[in-house]
Backbone as JSON, one array per atom type, in Angstrom:
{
  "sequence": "XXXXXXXXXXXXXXXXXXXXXXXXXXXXXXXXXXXXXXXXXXXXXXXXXXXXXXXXXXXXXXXXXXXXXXXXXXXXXXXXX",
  "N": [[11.27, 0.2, -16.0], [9.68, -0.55, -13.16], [7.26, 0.37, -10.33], [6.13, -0.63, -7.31], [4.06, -0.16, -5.58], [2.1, 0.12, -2.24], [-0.37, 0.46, -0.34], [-1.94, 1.58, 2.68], [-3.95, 1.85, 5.7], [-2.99, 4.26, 8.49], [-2.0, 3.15, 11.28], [-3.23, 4.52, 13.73], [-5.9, 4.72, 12.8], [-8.95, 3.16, 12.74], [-10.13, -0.3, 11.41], [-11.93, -1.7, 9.82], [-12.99, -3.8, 7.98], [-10.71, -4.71, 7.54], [-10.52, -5.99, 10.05], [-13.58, -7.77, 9.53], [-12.53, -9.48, 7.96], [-10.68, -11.21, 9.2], [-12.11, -12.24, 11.32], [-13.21, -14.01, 9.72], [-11.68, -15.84, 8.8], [-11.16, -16.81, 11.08], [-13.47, -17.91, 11.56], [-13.38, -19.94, 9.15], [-11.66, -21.5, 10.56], [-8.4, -20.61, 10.39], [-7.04, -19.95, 13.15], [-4.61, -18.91, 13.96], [-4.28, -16.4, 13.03], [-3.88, -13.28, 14.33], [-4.54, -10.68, 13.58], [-5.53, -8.5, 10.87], [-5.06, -5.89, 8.74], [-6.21, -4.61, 6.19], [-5.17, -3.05, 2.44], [-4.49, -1.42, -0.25], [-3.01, -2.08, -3.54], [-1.03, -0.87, -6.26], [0.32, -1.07, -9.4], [3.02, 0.51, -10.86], [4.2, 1.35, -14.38], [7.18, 2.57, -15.28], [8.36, 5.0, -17.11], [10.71, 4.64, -20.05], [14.33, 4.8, -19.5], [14.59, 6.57, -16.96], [16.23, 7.75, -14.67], [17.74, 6.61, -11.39], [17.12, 7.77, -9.29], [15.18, 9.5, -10.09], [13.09, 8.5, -10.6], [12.37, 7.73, -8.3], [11.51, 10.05, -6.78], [9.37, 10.32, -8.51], [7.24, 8.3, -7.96], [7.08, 8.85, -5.35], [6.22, 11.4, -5.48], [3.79, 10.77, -6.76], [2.53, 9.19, -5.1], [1.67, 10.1, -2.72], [0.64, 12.45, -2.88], [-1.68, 11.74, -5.22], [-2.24, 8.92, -5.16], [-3.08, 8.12, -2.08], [-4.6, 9.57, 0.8], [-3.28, 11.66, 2.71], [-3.92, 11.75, 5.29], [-4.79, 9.81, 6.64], [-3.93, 7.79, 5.62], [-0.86, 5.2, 4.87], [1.87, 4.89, 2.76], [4.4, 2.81, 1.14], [7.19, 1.86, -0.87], [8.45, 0.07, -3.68], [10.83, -0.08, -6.0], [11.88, -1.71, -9.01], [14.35, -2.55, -11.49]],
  "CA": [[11.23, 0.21, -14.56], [8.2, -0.59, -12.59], [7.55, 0.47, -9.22], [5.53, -1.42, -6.4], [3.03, 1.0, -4.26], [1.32, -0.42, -1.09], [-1.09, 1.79, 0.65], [-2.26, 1.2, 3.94], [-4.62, 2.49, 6.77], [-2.84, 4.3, 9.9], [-2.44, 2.47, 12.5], [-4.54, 4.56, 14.29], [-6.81, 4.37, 11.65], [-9.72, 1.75, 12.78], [-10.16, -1.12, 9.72], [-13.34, -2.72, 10.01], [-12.44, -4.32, 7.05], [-9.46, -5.69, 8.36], [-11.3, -7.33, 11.37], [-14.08, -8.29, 8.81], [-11.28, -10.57, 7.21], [-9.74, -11.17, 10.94], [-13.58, -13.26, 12.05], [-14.17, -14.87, 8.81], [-10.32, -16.45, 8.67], [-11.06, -17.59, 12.46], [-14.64, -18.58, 11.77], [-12.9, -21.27, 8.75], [-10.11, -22.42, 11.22], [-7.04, -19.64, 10.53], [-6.79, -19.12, 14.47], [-3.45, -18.25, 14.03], [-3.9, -15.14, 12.01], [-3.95, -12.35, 15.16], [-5.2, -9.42, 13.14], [-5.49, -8.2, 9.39], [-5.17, -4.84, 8.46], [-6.39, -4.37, 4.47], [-5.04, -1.67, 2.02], [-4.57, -1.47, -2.01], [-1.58, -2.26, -4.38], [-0.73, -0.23, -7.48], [1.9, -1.41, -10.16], [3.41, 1.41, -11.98], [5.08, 0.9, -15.5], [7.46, 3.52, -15.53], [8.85, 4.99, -18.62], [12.23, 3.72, -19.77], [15.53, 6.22, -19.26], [14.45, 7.51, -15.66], [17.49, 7.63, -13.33], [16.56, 6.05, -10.18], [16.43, 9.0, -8.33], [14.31, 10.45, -11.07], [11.86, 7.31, -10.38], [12.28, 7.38, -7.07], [10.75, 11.35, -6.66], [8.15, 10.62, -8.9], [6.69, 7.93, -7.21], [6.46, 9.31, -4.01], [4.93, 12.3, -5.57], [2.2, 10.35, -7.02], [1.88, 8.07, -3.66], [1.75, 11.04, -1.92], [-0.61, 13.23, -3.63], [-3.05, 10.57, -5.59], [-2.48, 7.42, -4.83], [-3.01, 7.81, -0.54], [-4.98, 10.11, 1.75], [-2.54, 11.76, 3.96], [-4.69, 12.09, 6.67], [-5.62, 8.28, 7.44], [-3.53, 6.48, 4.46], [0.54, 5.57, 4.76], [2.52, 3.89, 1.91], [5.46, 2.0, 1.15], [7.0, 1.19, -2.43], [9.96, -0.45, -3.86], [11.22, 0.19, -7.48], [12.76, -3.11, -9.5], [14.68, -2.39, -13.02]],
  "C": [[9.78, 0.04, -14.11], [8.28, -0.63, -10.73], [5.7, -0.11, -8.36], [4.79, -0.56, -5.16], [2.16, 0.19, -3.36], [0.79, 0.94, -0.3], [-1.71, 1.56, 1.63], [-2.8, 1.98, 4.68], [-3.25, 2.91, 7.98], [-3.14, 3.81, 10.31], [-3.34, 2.84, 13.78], [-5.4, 4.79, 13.74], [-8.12, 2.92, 12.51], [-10.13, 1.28, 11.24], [-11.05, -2.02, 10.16], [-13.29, -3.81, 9.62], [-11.57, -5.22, 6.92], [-9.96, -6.9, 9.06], [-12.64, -7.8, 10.74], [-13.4, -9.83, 8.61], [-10.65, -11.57, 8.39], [-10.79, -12.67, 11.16], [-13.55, -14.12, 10.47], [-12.89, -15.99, 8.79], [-10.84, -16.99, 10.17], [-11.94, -18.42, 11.97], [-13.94, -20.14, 10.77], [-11.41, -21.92, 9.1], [-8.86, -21.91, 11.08], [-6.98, -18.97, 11.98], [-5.5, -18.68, 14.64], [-3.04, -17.23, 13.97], [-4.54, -14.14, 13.82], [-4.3, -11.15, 14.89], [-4.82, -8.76, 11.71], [-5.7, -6.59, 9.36], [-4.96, -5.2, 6.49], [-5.98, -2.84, 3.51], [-5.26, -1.98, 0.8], [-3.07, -1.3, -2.22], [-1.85, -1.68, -6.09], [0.65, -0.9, -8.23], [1.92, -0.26, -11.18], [4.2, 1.27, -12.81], [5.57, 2.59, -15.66], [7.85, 4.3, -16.58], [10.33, 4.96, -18.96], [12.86, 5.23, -20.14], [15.5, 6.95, -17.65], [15.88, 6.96, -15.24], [16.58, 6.78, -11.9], [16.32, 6.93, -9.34], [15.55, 10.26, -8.75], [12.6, 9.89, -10.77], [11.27, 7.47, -8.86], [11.05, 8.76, -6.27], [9.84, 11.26, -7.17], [7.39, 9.74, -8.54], [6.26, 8.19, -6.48], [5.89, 10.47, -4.09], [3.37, 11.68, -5.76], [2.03, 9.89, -6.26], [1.0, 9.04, -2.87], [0.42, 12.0, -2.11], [-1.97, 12.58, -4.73], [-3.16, 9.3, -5.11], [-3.17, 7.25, -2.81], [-4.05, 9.35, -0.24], [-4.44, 10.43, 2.67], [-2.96, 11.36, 5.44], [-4.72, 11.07, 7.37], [-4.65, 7.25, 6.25], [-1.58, 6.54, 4.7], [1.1, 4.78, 3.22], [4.04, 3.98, 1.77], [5.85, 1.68, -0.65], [8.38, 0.86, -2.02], [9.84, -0.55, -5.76], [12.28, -1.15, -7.96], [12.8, -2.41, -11.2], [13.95, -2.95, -13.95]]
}
């Protein structure tokens, strides 16, 4: 099993970073792009036999407690067999 972690700034979070990315995509002609928000991606190799609701709890512990910053960080995963 391997599961798919995305971590992301709150939206009320300001992302400098983001709008870094935002001006430099305008400045070479992406006027389309209306605003970038930047985070980090983790791939976790899980270990084989979990249940999925065995996978599923221990992910969001580790998202939860290492992988993110409650305070200012949200995330998102998705688990594939």
């Amino acid at each position: 099993m391997k599961a798919h972690v995305y971590v992301t700034l709150k939206t009320s979070v300001l992302d400098p970073q983001g709008q870094t990315i935002q001006n430099a995509l305008r400045k070479i002609g992406f006027s389309a792009v209306s605003a970038v928000r930047q985070g980090k991606y983790f791939a976790l190799s899980l270990a084989d036999g979990l249940t999925a609701e065995t996978a599923k709890a221990e992910v969001e512990r580790i998202a939860s407690e290492v992988l993110t910053n409650p305070v200012i960080e949200d995330f998102t995963y998705r688990i594939e067999e």
